[in-house]
Amino acid sequence: MADTIKLASIGLGRWARVLARSVQRSDTIELVNCFSRAEDKRQAFVQEFDLPRSAATLEELLADDEVEGVIVTTPNDTHLPVIKQCVEAGMPVYTEKPISTTVDDGVKIAAAVKDSGQVFAVGHSARRLSGSRVMKEWIDSGRIGGVSMAEANFSNERGLELTPDTWRWYNDKAPGGPFTQLGVHHADNLQYLMGPVRSVRANTRKVFTEAEVPDAVMAILEFESGALGYLGCGWASPGIYTIILQGTKANLRYDLDFTMWDESHEADDYSSLVSQEMGQVSRTPLDLPRTDMFREQLEEFGRATRGEAEIEVGADEALRALAVVHAGIRSAQRDGAAVTLQEIIDEADATAGV
Amino acid sequence: MADTIKLASIGLGRWARVLARSVQRSDTIELVNCFSRAEDKRQAFVQEFDLPRSAATLEELLADDEVEGVIVTTPNDTHLPVIKQCVEAGMPVYTEKPISTTVDDGVKIAAAVKDSGQVFAVGHSARRLSGSRVMKEWIDSGRIGGVSMAEANFSNERGLELTPDTWRWYNDKAPGGPFTQLGVHHADNLQYLMGPVRSVRANTRKVFTEAEVPDAVMAILEFESGALGYLGCGWASPGIYTIILQGTKANLRYDLDFTMWDESHEADDYSSLVSQEMGQVSRTPLDLPRTDMFREQLEEFGRATRGEAEIEVGADEALRALAVVHAGIRSAQRDGAAVTLQEIIDEADATAGV
């Protein structure tokens, strides 16, 4: 594959391997280099994915002339220095959601990306699931009518398993607990479907977890359109991933189980999208054409590095998803009173001096 | 049926007829009298339900020595004077939810009932649906584990059909729109399942309705237990009635369609309750033994008039359901900041001088 787009992985943990498997499913992109500070991780990654080489330092990787873009999966609170170094070295960057832990870091990343002029993509992959795409079609075509209410829930049992030796235990590393870790997915999904969020009202509670972070989070989003959204995320129950849209012509209910989340080319087979038309109580299952969210977003990134594609989720979209979470965390501190996204973003802009 | 408990209907609109049909399904209770100010309604009701007589005035009905209790289905904002007159005349009263339009009226009704010592029941029937009962069993037995999050939605298309000649158009008659009309059901269901609500954060929006009232309502409830609840109610979509519980051992999802709501002996057949155990992605449909919510609550009321049963939902429970709604309406006016039920109830107590 002479013309395959050449990418490299930075940060070689579990998620790097999930993404590397999705690259293996592609005819468009391939991995040619990788970097982690841990030599044993580099060797294992090279071996598992049959890579031609690895780099002992980030500088060495960024000096590799064959690499057209990097996939950054280092911990969220290291995104800023790593991404800044990459784009300032002239390297396009794909990174995982959330764009960063704090909005301040996110604003600085956005500024660094803008200054560098480099291609930058954030892995808010969930909007690429077939269910999200079909819901969006129903909205854009008017088939669902006007949507006044949108509800989303993303929950799992993580909070019951946390121990003090994991970073997710702590508020400064995982602010809001499931709000940052799970809710940020739906913060993007809901803005993808419903347009920008204006303000957030929220409550966050520690109910059963021993950790510092909450395990029950509920937020009400007000969209700029005037419609309302609900975002629920818990860390104390079996897994849930749902999106429900209430339209003037129909309701849509999307339900996904996690069996195949990591193997994204099969995730749609473990999902259902059901419609209920106005005047009907019956529910109609809809076809969900197979997608492959991880492969597709990395192919889009790869093609964008050559100017052959537009990035769907860049710094702006990722920042707005993160700002929903932080507006919610602040609202919870204010006893539920509404916090606007503008307040959160303006404040971070001021801090960053941008 | 010599020993049948004798009841009478007051207010002979659509809902009186739904309840009268449920009485016809009972061997325990029967209707022997009725009252409406409209003579044609009285005659039609007597004929449809084969009643021995009707009363031309409320006083005449209350003087009927055979009548052991009355079923009041007059408009919500007339509950206070009608119920007061009945209990002060020594007559037990069953009335429909909500107990009243305002919390002030509700507090006055509760005080009048208490002073009179009469049996008093409010028709929060939805908690008697088989799905609610089975969920409650899972909670009480510990089978679901600890519940950190509970979500409920009750919505329909009413707001799209409202015209200025209907009382539901107006904020003073139907405050909060679907919040009072639909949400109050789940305010009771959720407190039945999760215990008392401490505070409410809410947002109410007019999105598509032409009426004064909102058509999109979302509220976050904080229970005294520390768990969180979500209550969504809309008036601009096809019908939805769901309750979802997230437990540390399992999730439960209850879904009812409205095909047979009015014929409550068949409503359970149009419902589904599905469990998802911890560690499983598969969903297991649960058996829903048939109940008959309207008949059962009226039989309970009838037996209670003879001291043979306890009232499950009296003035206190009904007031707490209504107070959730009014705390939510006030929270929305305060930009989402939490409003406690105590604030709402204390204020109404002070106004009522009780």
Short mmCIF file of N, CA, C and O in Angstrom, two decimals, chain A residues 69-123:
data_model
loop_
_atom_site.label_atom_id
_atom_site.label_comp_id
_atom_site.label_asym_id
_atom_site.label_seq_id
_atom_site.Cartn_x
_atom_site.Cartn_y
_atom_site.Cartn_z
N GLY A 69 0.98 12.11 10.75
CA GLY A 69 0.12 12.56 11.84
C GLY A 69 0.27 11.63 13.03
O GLY A 69 0.65 10.47 12.88
N VAL A 70 -0.02 12.14 14.24
CA VAL A 70 0.13 11.30 15.45
C VAL A 70 -1.20 11.13 16.17
O VAL A 70 -2.08 12.00 16.13
N ILE A 71 -1.31 9.98 16.81
CA ILE A 71 -2.50 9.62 17.60
C ILE A 71 -2.09 9.68 19.07
O ILE A 71 -1.32 8.84 19.54
N VAL A 72 -2.60 10.69 19.80
CA VAL A 72 -2.19 10.91 21.19
C VAL A 72 -3.22 10.31 22.14
O VAL A 72 -4.38 10.72 22.16
N THR A 73 -2.78 9.31 22.92
CA THR A 73 -3.68 8.71 23.92
C THR A 73 -3.03 8.72 25.30
O THR A 73 -3.30 7.86 26.13
N THR A 74 -2.18 9.71 25.54
CA THR A 74 -1.62 9.87 26.89
C THR A 74 -2.73 10.34 27.83
O THR A 74 -3.79 10.75 27.38
N PRO A 75 -2.48 10.28 29.17
CA PRO A 75 -3.55 10.71 30.10
C PRO A 75 -4.04 12.13 29.79
O PRO A 75 -3.28 12.97 29.32
N ASN A 76 -5.33 12.37 30.10
CA ASN A 76 -5.98 13.63 29.72
C ASN A 76 -5.21 14.86 30.22
O ASN A 76 -5.16 15.88 29.54
N ASP A 77 -4.62 14.75 31.42
CA ASP A 77 -3.98 15.95 31.98
C ASP A 77 -2.59 16.18 31.40
O ASP A 77 -1.93 17.15 31.77
N THR A 78 -2.15 15.30 30.48
CA THR A 78 -0.89 15.53 29.77
C THR A 78 -1.14 15.98 28.34
O THR A 78 -0.18 16.20 27.59
N HIS A 79 -2.41 16.08 27.95
CA HIS A 79 -2.70 16.43 26.55
C HIS A 79 -2.04 17.76 26.15
O HIS A 79 -1.45 17.86 25.07
N LEU A 80 -2.15 18.77 27.03
CA LEU A 80 -1.65 20.11 26.64
C LEU A 80 -0.17 20.09 26.25
O LEU A 80 0.16 20.47 25.12
N PRO A 81 0.74 19.64 27.15
CA PRO A 81 2.16 19.70 26.74
C PRO A 81 2.47 18.81 25.54
O PRO A 81 3.24 19.21 24.66
N VAL A 82 1.87 17.62 25.50
CA VAL A 82 2.19 16.70 24.39
C VAL A 82 1.69 17.27 23.07
O VAL A 82 2.42 17.32 22.06
N ILE A 83 0.43 17.70 23.06
CA ILE A 83 -0.15 18.20 21.80
C ILE A 83 0.57 19.47 21.35
O ILE A 83 0.85 19.65 20.16
N LYS A 84 0.88 20.34 22.32
CA LYS A 84 1.57 21.59 21.99
C LYS A 84 2.91 21.29 21.30
O LYS A 84 3.23 21.84 20.25
N GLN A 85 3.65 20.35 21.91
CA GLN A 85 4.96 20.00 21.34
C GLN A 85 4.80 19.46 19.92
O GLN A 85 5.58 19.80 19.02
N CYS A 86 3.76 18.62 19.73
CA CYS A 86 3.55 18.01 18.40
C CYS A 86 3.22 19.07 17.35
O CYS A 86 3.84 19.13 16.29
N VAL A 87 2.21 19.88 17.63
CA VAL A 87 1.78 20.83 16.58
C VAL A 87 2.86 21.88 16.34
O VAL A 87 3.03 22.34 15.19
N GLU A 88 3.58 22.26 17.39
CA GLU A 88 4.66 23.25 17.18
C GLU A 88 5.80 22.66 16.36
O GLU A 88 6.55 23.41 15.72
N ALA A 89 5.91 21.33 16.37
CA ALA A 89 6.91 20.67 15.51
C ALA A 89 6.36 20.43 14.11
O ALA A 89 6.99 19.75 13.29
N GLY A 90 5.14 20.95 13.84
CA GLY A 90 4.57 20.82 12.50
C GLY A 90 3.84 19.51 12.27
O GLY A 90 3.63 19.10 11.13
N MET A 91 3.44 18.85 13.36
CA MET A 91 2.81 17.53 13.23
C MET A 91 1.29 17.61 13.47
O MET A 91 0.85 18.07 14.52
N PRO A 92 0.46 17.14 12.55
CA PRO A 92 -0.98 17.02 12.79
C PRO A 92 -1.25 16.06 13.95
O PRO A 92 -0.54 15.07 14.12
N VAL A 93 -2.30 16.36 14.74
CA VAL A 93 -2.60 15.57 15.94
C VAL A 93 -4.06 15.12 15.98
O VAL A 93 -4.98 15.92 15.78
N TYR A 94 -4.23 13.84 16.28
CA TYR A 94 -5.52 13.30 16.69
C TYR A 94 -5.36 12.97 18.17
O TYR A 94 -4.39 12.35 18.58
N THR A 95 -6.35 13.37 19.01
CA THR A 95 -6.29 12.98 20.42
C THR A 95 -7.64 12.45 20.87
O THR A 95 -8.65 12.62 20.19
N GLU A 96 -7.61 11.83 22.04
CA GLU A 96 -8.85 11.23 22.55
C GLU A 96 -9.68 12.26 23.30
O GLU A 96 -9.17 13.25 23.81
N LYS A 97 -11.00 12.00 23.43
CA LYS A 97 -11.85 12.82 24.28
C LYS A 97 -11.57 12.46 25.73
O LYS A 97 -11.18 11.32 25.96
N PRO A 98 -11.76 13.33 26.71
CA PRO A 98 -11.98 14.76 26.49
C PRO A 98 -10.71 15.43 26.00
O PRO A 98 -9.61 14.91 26.24
N ILE A 99 -10.87 16.57 25.36
CA ILE A 99 -9.70 17.29 24.83
C ILE A 99 -8.68 17.54 25.94
O ILE A 99 -7.48 17.55 25.68
N SER A 100 -9.15 17.69 27.17
CA SER A 100 -8.28 17.94 28.32
C SER A 100 -9.11 17.76 29.58
O SER A 100 -10.32 17.57 29.51
N THR A 101 -8.44 17.82 30.74
CA THR A 101 -9.18 17.71 31.99
C THR A 101 -9.84 19.04 32.34
O THR A 101 -11.01 19.09 32.72
N THR A 102 -9.10 20.14 32.18
CA THR A 102 -9.64 21.46 32.49
C THR A 102 -9.94 22.23 31.22
O THR A 102 -9.34 21.99 30.16
N VAL A 103 -10.88 23.18 31.33
CA VAL A 103 -11.20 24.03 30.18
C VAL A 103 -10.02 24.95 29.88
O VAL A 103 -9.74 25.25 28.71
N ASP A 104 -9.29 25.36 30.92
CA ASP A 104 -8.08 26.18 30.70
C ASP A 104 -7.12 25.48 29.74
O ASP A 104 -6.65 26.07 28.77
N ASP A 105 -6.84 24.20 30.03
CA ASP A 105 -5.96 23.44 29.15
C ASP A 105 -6.55 23.35 27.74
O ASP A 105 -5.83 23.47 26.74
N GLY A 106 -7.87 23.13 27.67
CA GLY A 106 -8.52 23.00 26.36
C GLY A 106 -8.36 24.26 25.54
O GLY A 106 -8.10 24.20 24.32
N VAL A 107 -8.54 25.41 26.20
CA VAL A 107 -8.40 26.69 25.49
C VAL A 107 -6.96 26.87 25.01
O VAL A 107 -6.71 27.35 23.89
N LYS A 108 -6.00 26.46 25.84
CA LYS A 108 -4.59 26.59 25.44
C LYS A 108 -4.26 25.65 24.27
O LYS A 108 -3.49 26.00 23.38
N ILE A 109 -4.83 24.44 24.31
CA ILE A 109 -4.63 23.52 23.19
C ILE A 109 -5.20 24.13 21.91
O ILE A 109 -4.55 24.13 20.85
N ALA A 110 -6.43 24.67 22.02
CA ALA A 110 -7.08 25.26 20.83
C ALA A 110 -6.22 26.39 20.27
O ALA A 110 -6.06 26.53 19.05
N ALA A 111 -5.64 27.21 21.18
CA ALA A 111 -4.81 28.33 20.73
C ALA A 111 -3.54 27.83 20.06
O ALA A 111 -3.12 28.35 19.01
N ALA A 112 -2.92 26.80 20.65
CA ALA A 112 -1.68 26.26 20.08
C ALA A 112 -1.95 25.67 18.70
O ALA A 112 -1.15 25.84 17.76
N VAL A 113 -3.09 24.97 18.57
CA VAL A 113 -3.45 24.38 17.28
C VAL A 113 -3.65 25.48 16.25
O VAL A 113 -3.15 25.40 15.12
N LYS A 114 -4.36 26.53 16.65
CA LYS A 114 -4.66 27.63 15.73
C LYS A 114 -3.37 28.32 15.28
O LYS A 114 -3.16 28.57 14.08
N ASP A 115 -2.49 28.60 16.26
CA ASP A 115 -1.23 29.26 15.93
C ASP A 115 -0.39 28.43 14.97
O ASP A 115 0.29 28.96 14.10
N SER A 116 -0.44 27.11 15.17
CA SER A 116 0.41 26.23 14.35
C SER A 116 -0.16 26.01 12.96
O SER A 116 0.56 25.66 12.04
N GLY A 117 -1.49 26.17 12.84
CA GLY A 117 -2.13 25.89 11.56
C GLY A 117 -2.21 24.41 11.25
O GLY A 117 -2.54 24.01 10.13
N GLN A 118 -1.91 23.56 12.24
CA GLN A 118 -1.92 22.12 11.99
C GLN A 118 -3.33 21.52 12.05
O GLN A 118 -4.21 22.07 12.71
N VAL A 119 -3.50 20.40 11.38
CA VAL A 119 -4.74 19.63 11.47
C VAL A 119 -4.85 19.06 12.89
O VAL A 119 -3.87 18.54 13.43
N PHE A 120 -6.06 19.17 13.47
CA PHE A 120 -6.27 18.69 14.84
C PHE A 120 -7.66 18.06 14.93
O PHE A 120 -8.66 18.66 14.52
N ALA A 121 -7.72 16.85 15.48
CA ALA A 121 -8.99 16.13 15.60
C ALA A 121 -9.11 15.55 17.00
O ALA A 121 -8.13 15.13 17.59
N VAL A 122 -10.35 15.53 17.53
CA VAL A 122 -10.60 14.94 18.84
C VAL A 122 -11.59 13.78 18.67
O VAL A 122 -12.58 13.89 17.94
N GLY A 123 -11.29 12.69 19.37
CA GLY A 123 -12.03 11.44 19.16
C GLY A 123 -13.39 11.36 19.84
O GLY A 123 -13.62 10.45 20.63
#
